[in-house]
Amino acid sequence: MKVGIIGAGGYAGGELLRLLLTHPQVTEVVAGSQSLAGKPVTAAHPNLRKRSDLAFVPYDNVTACDVLFLSLPNGSHRANEFVQRGELVIDLSSDHRLRDAAEYRAWYGDEHPHPDMLGRWVYGIPELHRDDIRRSARVTGAGCNATATILALLPLFAADVVDRTRPVVVECKVGSSEGGREPSEDSHHPERVGVVRSFRPVGHRHTAEVEQELALGGARPRIDLSVTSVELVRGALATAHVYVKERIDEKELWKLYRARYASEPFVRIVKESRGIFRYPEPKLVAGSNFADVGFALDPRGDRVVALCAIDNLVKGAAGNGVQAMNVALGFDEAAGLGFVGLHP
């Protein structure tokens, strides 16, 4: 199988290369980068030394692919240029995540240049839309903060125990790689190291994805999402405060989470009674496609704190895309995604 990547020079593009180069069904990878064309992929991704002798090629050379990944910056809106070059196209950007043009305008501040395309792409979290992904040739990635938030909350919304008349308050703590490869003032080492910086206390664009996806055919929930930059390179930890319709006990919470996730290959329920690893922790999923979810029950019984830790570049981007590719093409869902993370 031939797989192409448009935008292979970025962090998510590098993760796609890392995963696809060892994928059992992939025989050819084409790494497209306009700025790096002609250079070896190891110039941008030195971790691939002795794993690949590929060189970057111009976008014009990424053609006739069985699968094409678009790993371009959010707001590029270039899918129409490339969509005919792959039988299956997976867009990791935010350009097609929302289904409504007015919603896109409200959260992104601009008119979508191709509003007719919205709603034609499947929102590509397999744990949420596995059957739709199997039937689609156009899949969109999900935001990393949205992925962590959705997976933390999905069992509660799916079981309809959430009081939707009250907001769900979510705090996401995120690593620096979420900002992408291009440097900026806030990624400059003296300004970034050691910080716990409120990055987007209100109005984060991933809010719209979470509200859209967790409606689940019912009333659209209100999600109040804040994002804080912390001293990590990789990782996102979503901590969501949820009020339930009726008092609930821990035994019932276990049932809800197990019912939703027991058969999921990449979701692990992390809730221990003792020790330092009682709850999800981003460090333990770094480099992997796992999403560790957990919960804590307020002693008063009406509030659940739901948590999810992911690697923002893997389960929050490239790994989720490869998982969606596996689902769409009928492969083993875990193919190419066997890395379990490191400890310590």
Coordinates of C-alpha atoms in Angstrom, one line a residue:
M1 CA 0.0 0.0 0.0
K2 CA 1.3 3.4 -0.9
V3 CA 0.8 6.2 1.6
G4 CA 1.5 9.9 1.0
I5 CA 1.9 12.7 3.5
I6 CA 1.4 16.3 2.6
G7 CA 3.3 18.4 5.2
A8 CA 5.6 15.6 6.3
G9 CA 8.2 18.1 7.8
G10 CA 6.2 19.1 10.8
Y11 CA 5.8 17.4 14.2
A12 CA 2.7 15.5 13.3
G13 CA 4.2 14.6 9.9
G14 CA 7.2 13.2 11.6
E15 CA 5.0 11.0 13.8
L16 CA 3.2 9.8 10.8
L17 CA 6.5 8.8 9.3
R18 CA 7.6 7.0 12.5
L19 CA 4.3 5.0 12.6
L20 CA 3.9 4.3 8.9
L21 CA 7.5 3.1 8.3
T22 CA 6.8 0.0 10.5
H23 CA 3.2 -0.5 9.5
P24 CA 2.8 -4.1 8.2
Q25 CA 0.4 -3.1 5.4
V26 CA 2.4 -0.1 4.1
T27 CA 5.0 -0.8 1.4
E28 CA 5.7 2.7 0.2
V29 CA 5.7 6.1 2.0
V30 CA 6.0 9.4 0.1
A31 CA 7.0 12.4 2.3
G32 CA 5.9 15.7 0.8
S33 CA 7.4 19.0 1.9
Q34 CA 7.7 22.1 -0.2
S35 CA 10.3 23.8 2.0
L36 CA 12.4 20.6 2.6
A37 CA 12.2 18.9 -0.8
G38 CA 15.4 17.1 -1.7
K39 CA 16.6 16.8 1.9
P40 CA 16.5 13.5 3.8
V41 CA 13.7 13.1 6.2
T42 CA 16.2 12.7 9.0
A43 CA 17.1 16.4 8.5
A44 CA 13.8 17.2 10.2
H45 CA 13.2 14.0 12.1
P46 CA 16.6 12.8 13.4
N47 CA 14.9 10.0 15.4
L48 CA 14.4 8.2 12.1
R49 CA 18.2 7.7 11.5
K50 CA 18.9 4.1 10.4
R51 CA 15.1 3.6 10.1
S52 CA 14.6 5.4 6.8
D53 CA 16.6 6.7 3.8
L54 CA 13.6 8.6 2.4
A55 CA 14.0 12.1 1.1
F56 CA 11.3 14.8 1.1
V57 CA 9.7 15.5 -2.3
P58 CA 7.7 18.4 -3.6
Y59 CA 3.9 18.1 -3.2
D60 CA 3.6 17.6 -7.0
N61 CA 5.3 14.2 -6.5
V62 CA 2.8 13.0 -4.0
T63 CA 0.3 11.3 -6.3
A64 CA -1.7 8.1 -6.9
C65 CA -1.8 7.1 -3.2
D66 CA -3.9 4.5 -1.6
V67 CA -4.0 6.7 1.5
L68 CA -3.1 10.4 1.7
F69 CA -2.6 12.2 4.9
L70 CA -2.9 16.0 5.0
S71 CA -0.7 17.4 7.8
L72 CA -0.9 21.1 7.0
P73 CA -1.4 24.0 9.3
N74 CA -4.9 24.8 10.5
G75 CA -6.6 27.2 8.2
S76 CA -4.6 26.2 5.1
H77 CA -7.8 25.0 3.3
R78 CA -5.9 23.2 0.6
A79 CA -7.7 19.8 0.7
N80 CA -9.3 20.5 -2.7
E81 CA -5.8 20.6 -4.3
F82 CA -5.0 17.1 -3.0
V83 CA -8.2 15.2 -2.4
Q84 CA -8.1 13.4 -5.8
R85 CA -4.6 12.0 -5.0
G86 CA -5.7 9.4 -2.5
E87 CA -8.4 6.8 -2.4
L88 CA -8.7 7.5 1.3
V89 CA -7.8 11.0 2.5
I90 CA -7.3 11.9 6.2
D91 CA -7.0 15.6 7.1
L92 CA -5.3 16.2 10.4
S93 CA -6.0 19.9 10.3
S94 CA -9.1 21.7 11.8
D95 CA -10.4 22.7 8.4
H96 CA -13.2 20.1 8.2
R97 CA -13.9 19.2 11.8
L98 CA -17.0 21.3 12.2
R99 CA -20.1 20.6 10.2
D100 CA -21.7 24.0 10.1
A101 CA -20.3 27.1 8.3
A102 CA -21.8 29.5 10.9
E103 CA -20.2 27.5 13.7
Y104 CA -16.9 27.7 11.9
R105 CA -17.2 31.5 11.5
A106 CA -18.1 31.9 15.2
W107 CA -15.0 30.0 16.5
Y108 CA -12.4 30.7 13.8
G109 CA -13.3 34.3 12.9
D110 CA -13.4 33.8 9.2
E111 CA -15.7 32.4 6.5
H112 CA -14.9 28.9 5.5
P113 CA -13.8 29.1 1.8
H114 CA -15.5 25.8 1.0
P115 CA -18.6 25.6 3.1
D116 CA -20.1 22.9 0.9
M117 CA -17.3 20.5 2.1
L118 CA -18.3 20.8 5.8
G119 CA -20.3 17.8 6.9
R120 CA -18.8 15.6 4.1
W121 CA -15.9 14.5 6.3
V122 CA -16.3 12.0 9.1
Y123 CA -15.0 13.2 12.5
G124 CA -12.2 10.7 12.9
I125 CA -12.2 9.5 16.5
P126 CA -12.7 5.7 16.1
E127 CA -14.0 5.3 19.6
L128 CA -16.9 7.6 18.6
H129 CA -17.5 7.0 14.9
R130 CA -16.0 3.7 14.0
D131 CA -18.8 2.5 11.8
D132 CA -18.9 5.8 9.9
I133 CA -15.1 5.7 9.3
R134 CA -15.5 2.3 7.8
R135 CA -17.8 3.7 5.2
S136 CA -16.0 6.9 4.4
A137 CA -13.2 8.0 2.0
R138 CA -12.8 11.4 3.7
V139 CA -11.8 11.5 7.4
T140 CA -10.9 14.5 9.5
G141 CA -8.6 14.4 12.5
A142 CA -9.7 15.7 15.8
G143 CA -8.1 18.4 18.0
C144 CA -5.8 17.1 20.7
N145 CA -7.6 18.9 23.5
A146 CA -10.9 17.9 22.0
T147 CA -9.8 14.3 21.8
A148 CA -8.8 14.2 25.5
T149 CA -12.0 15.9 26.6
I150 CA -14.3 13.8 24.5
L151 CA -12.8 10.5 25.7
A152 CA -12.9 11.6 29.3
L153 CA -16.6 12.5 29.1
L154 CA -18.0 10.0 26.5
P155 CA -19.1 7.3 28.9
L156 CA -21.1 9.8 30.9
F157 CA -22.8 11.4 27.9
A158 CA -23.4 8.1 26.2
A159 CA -25.2 6.9 29.3
D160 CA -27.2 10.2 29.5
V161 CA -26.3 10.8 33.2
V162 CA -25.0 14.3 32.7
D163 CA -27.1 17.3 33.7
R164 CA -27.1 19.2 30.5
T165 CA -28.7 22.3 32.0
R166 CA -25.3 23.0 33.6
P167 CA -22.0 23.7 31.9
V168 CA -19.2 21.1 32.0
V169 CA -16.0 22.9 33.1
V170 CA -12.8 21.4 31.5
E171 CA -9.2 22.3 32.2
C172 CA -6.6 21.0 29.7
K173 CA -2.9 21.1 30.6
V174 CA -0.8 20.9 27.5
G175 CA 2.8 20.5 26.4
S176 CA 4.7 22.8 24.1
S177 CA 4.6 20.6 21.0
E178 CA 0.9 21.5 20.7
G179 CA 2.1 24.8 19.2
G180 CA 3.7 23.1 16.3
R181 CA 7.2 23.2 14.8
E182 CA 7.4 26.9 13.9
P183 CA 9.0 28.9 16.8
S184 CA 7.3 31.9 18.4
E185 CA 7.9 34.1 21.4
D186 CA 5.9 31.9 23.7
S187 CA 7.9 28.8 22.6
H188 CA 11.2 30.5 23.2
H189 CA 13.0 28.4 25.9
P190 CA 13.5 31.2 28.5
E191 CA 9.8 32.1 28.2
R192 CA 8.4 28.6 28.1
V193 CA 10.4 26.5 30.6
G194 CA 9.1 26.3 34.1
V195 CA 5.7 27.8 33.3
V196 CA 2.2 27.1 34.2
R197 CA 0.7 29.7 31.8
S198 CA -2.9 30.2 31.1
F199 CA -2.8 29.9 27.3
R200 CA -6.5 30.1 26.4
P201 CA -8.8 30.5 29.5
V202 CA -11.8 31.1 27.3
G203 CA -12.8 30.7 23.7
H204 CA -10.5 27.8 22.7
R205 CA -11.5 26.6 19.3
H206 CA -11.6 22.9 20.3
T207 CA -14.6 23.8 22.4
A208 CA -16.8 23.7 19.3
E209 CA -15.7 20.1 18.4
V210 CA -16.5 18.9 21.9
E211 CA -19.9 20.4 22.0
Q212 CA -20.7 19.1 18.5
E213 CA -19.6 15.6 19.2
L214 CA -21.0 15.1 22.7
A215 CA -24.5 16.2 21.7
L216 CA -24.9 12.5 20.6
G217 CA -28.3 13.3 19.1
G218 CA -29.6 15.1 22.2
A219 CA -29.3 18.7 23.5
R220 CA -26.0 20.3 22.7
P221 CA -24.0 20.5 25.9
R222 CA -22.2 23.7 27.1
I223 CA -18.5 23.0 27.5
D224 CA -16.4 25.7 29.2
L225 CA -12.9 24.8 28.2
S226 CA -9.7 26.4 29.5
V227 CA -6.2 25.5 28.2
T228 CA -3.0 25.9 30.3
S229 CA 0.6 25.5 29.0
V230 CA 2.8 23.5 31.4
E231 CA 6.3 22.2 31.3
L232 CA 5.9 19.3 29.0
V233 CA 6.9 18.7 25.4
R234 CA 4.3 16.0 24.7
G235 CA 1.1 15.5 26.4
A236 CA -2.4 16.7 27.2
L237 CA -4.4 16.1 30.4
A238 CA -8.1 17.0 30.4
T239 CA -9.8 17.4 33.8
A240 CA -13.5 17.8 33.4
H241 CA -16.0 18.7 36.1
V242 CA -19.4 17.2 35.4
Y243 CA -22.7 17.5 37.3
V244 CA -25.0 14.5 37.0
K245 CA -28.8 14.4 36.9
E246 CA -29.0 12.2 40.0
R247 CA -26.6 11.1 42.7
I248 CA -24.3 8.3 41.5
D249 CA -21.9 6.0 43.2
E250 CA -18.5 4.7 42.2
K251 CA -19.7 1.3 41.4
E252 CA -22.1 2.7 38.8
L253 CA -19.3 4.9 37.3
W254 CA -17.1 1.8 36.9
K255 CA -20.0 0.1 35.0
L256 CA -20.4 3.1 32.7
Y257 CA -16.7 3.3 31.8
R258 CA -16.2 -0.4 31.4
A259 CA -19.3 -0.7 29.2
R260 CA -18.0 2.0 26.9
Y261 CA -14.3 1.1 26.8
A262 CA -13.7 -2.5 27.7
S263 CA -13.3 -3.6 24.1
E264 CA -11.4 -0.5 23.0
P265 CA -7.8 -1.3 22.0
F266 CA -6.4 2.1 22.9
V267 CA -8.4 3.3 25.9
R268 CA -7.2 2.2 29.4
I269 CA -9.2 2.9 32.5
V270 CA -6.8 4.2 35.1
K271 CA -8.2 4.4 38.6
E272 CA -6.1 2.8 41.4
S273 CA -6.8 3.0 45.1
R274 CA -3.3 3.8 46.1
G275 CA 0.2 4.7 44.8
I276 CA 1.3 7.6 42.7
F277 CA -0.2 6.3 39.4
R278 CA -3.8 6.4 40.6
Y279 CA -5.1 8.7 37.8
P280 CA -4.2 9.3 34.1
E281 CA -0.8 10.9 33.6
P282 CA 0.5 12.2 30.2
K283 CA 4.1 11.1 30.9
L284 CA 3.1 7.4 30.8
V285 CA 1.5 7.6 27.4
A286 CA 4.2 9.7 25.7
G287 CA 4.9 8.3 22.2
S288 CA 2.0 5.9 22.3
N289 CA -1.6 5.9 20.9
F290 CA -3.1 5.2 24.3
A291 CA -5.7 7.3 26.0
D292 CA -5.7 6.8 29.7
V293 CA -9.1 7.7 31.2
G294 CA -10.1 7.9 34.8
F295 CA -12.6 9.5 37.2
A296 CA -13.2 10.6 40.8
L297 CA -16.5 11.0 42.5
D298 CA -17.2 14.0 44.7
P299 CA -18.3 12.6 48.2
R300 CA -21.6 14.6 47.8
G301 CA -22.4 12.3 44.8
D302 CA -23.5 14.9 42.3
R303 CA -20.2 15.8 40.7
V304 CA -17.8 13.6 38.7
V305 CA -14.3 14.6 37.8
A306 CA -13.4 12.9 34.6
L307 CA -9.8 12.7 33.3
C308 CA -8.0 11.7 30.2
A309 CA -4.3 11.8 29.3
I310 CA -3.0 11.5 25.8
D311 CA 0.1 12.2 23.7
N312 CA -1.1 15.2 21.7
L313 CA 1.1 14.2 18.7
V314 CA 0.0 10.6 18.6
K315 CA -3.5 9.9 19.9
G316 CA -4.1 13.6 19.5
A317 CA -3.0 13.7 15.9
A318 CA -0.9 11.1 13.9
G319 CA -1.6 8.0 15.8
N320 CA -5.4 8.6 15.8
G321 CA -5.1 9.2 12.0
V322 CA -3.3 5.8 11.5
Q323 CA -5.9 4.1 13.8
A324 CA -8.7 5.7 11.6
M325 CA -6.8 4.4 8.5
N326 CA -6.7 0.9 9.9
V327 CA -10.5 1.0 10.6
A328 CA -11.4 2.5 7.2
L329 CA -9.4 -0.2 5.3
G330 CA -10.3 -3.2 7.5
F331 CA -6.9 -3.7 9.0
D332 CA -6.1 -4.8 12.5
E333 CA -6.9 -1.5 14.3
A334 CA -3.6 -1.7 16.3
A335 CA -1.4 -2.2 13.2
G336 CA 1.6 0.0 13.4
L337 CA 0.6 1.3 16.8
G338 CA 2.2 -1.2 19.2
F339 CA 4.4 1.2 21.2
V340 CA 3.2 1.3 24.8
G341 CA 5.0 4.3 26.1
L342 CA 7.9 4.6 28.6
H343 CA 8.4 4.4 32.3
P344 CA 10.1 6.1 34.0

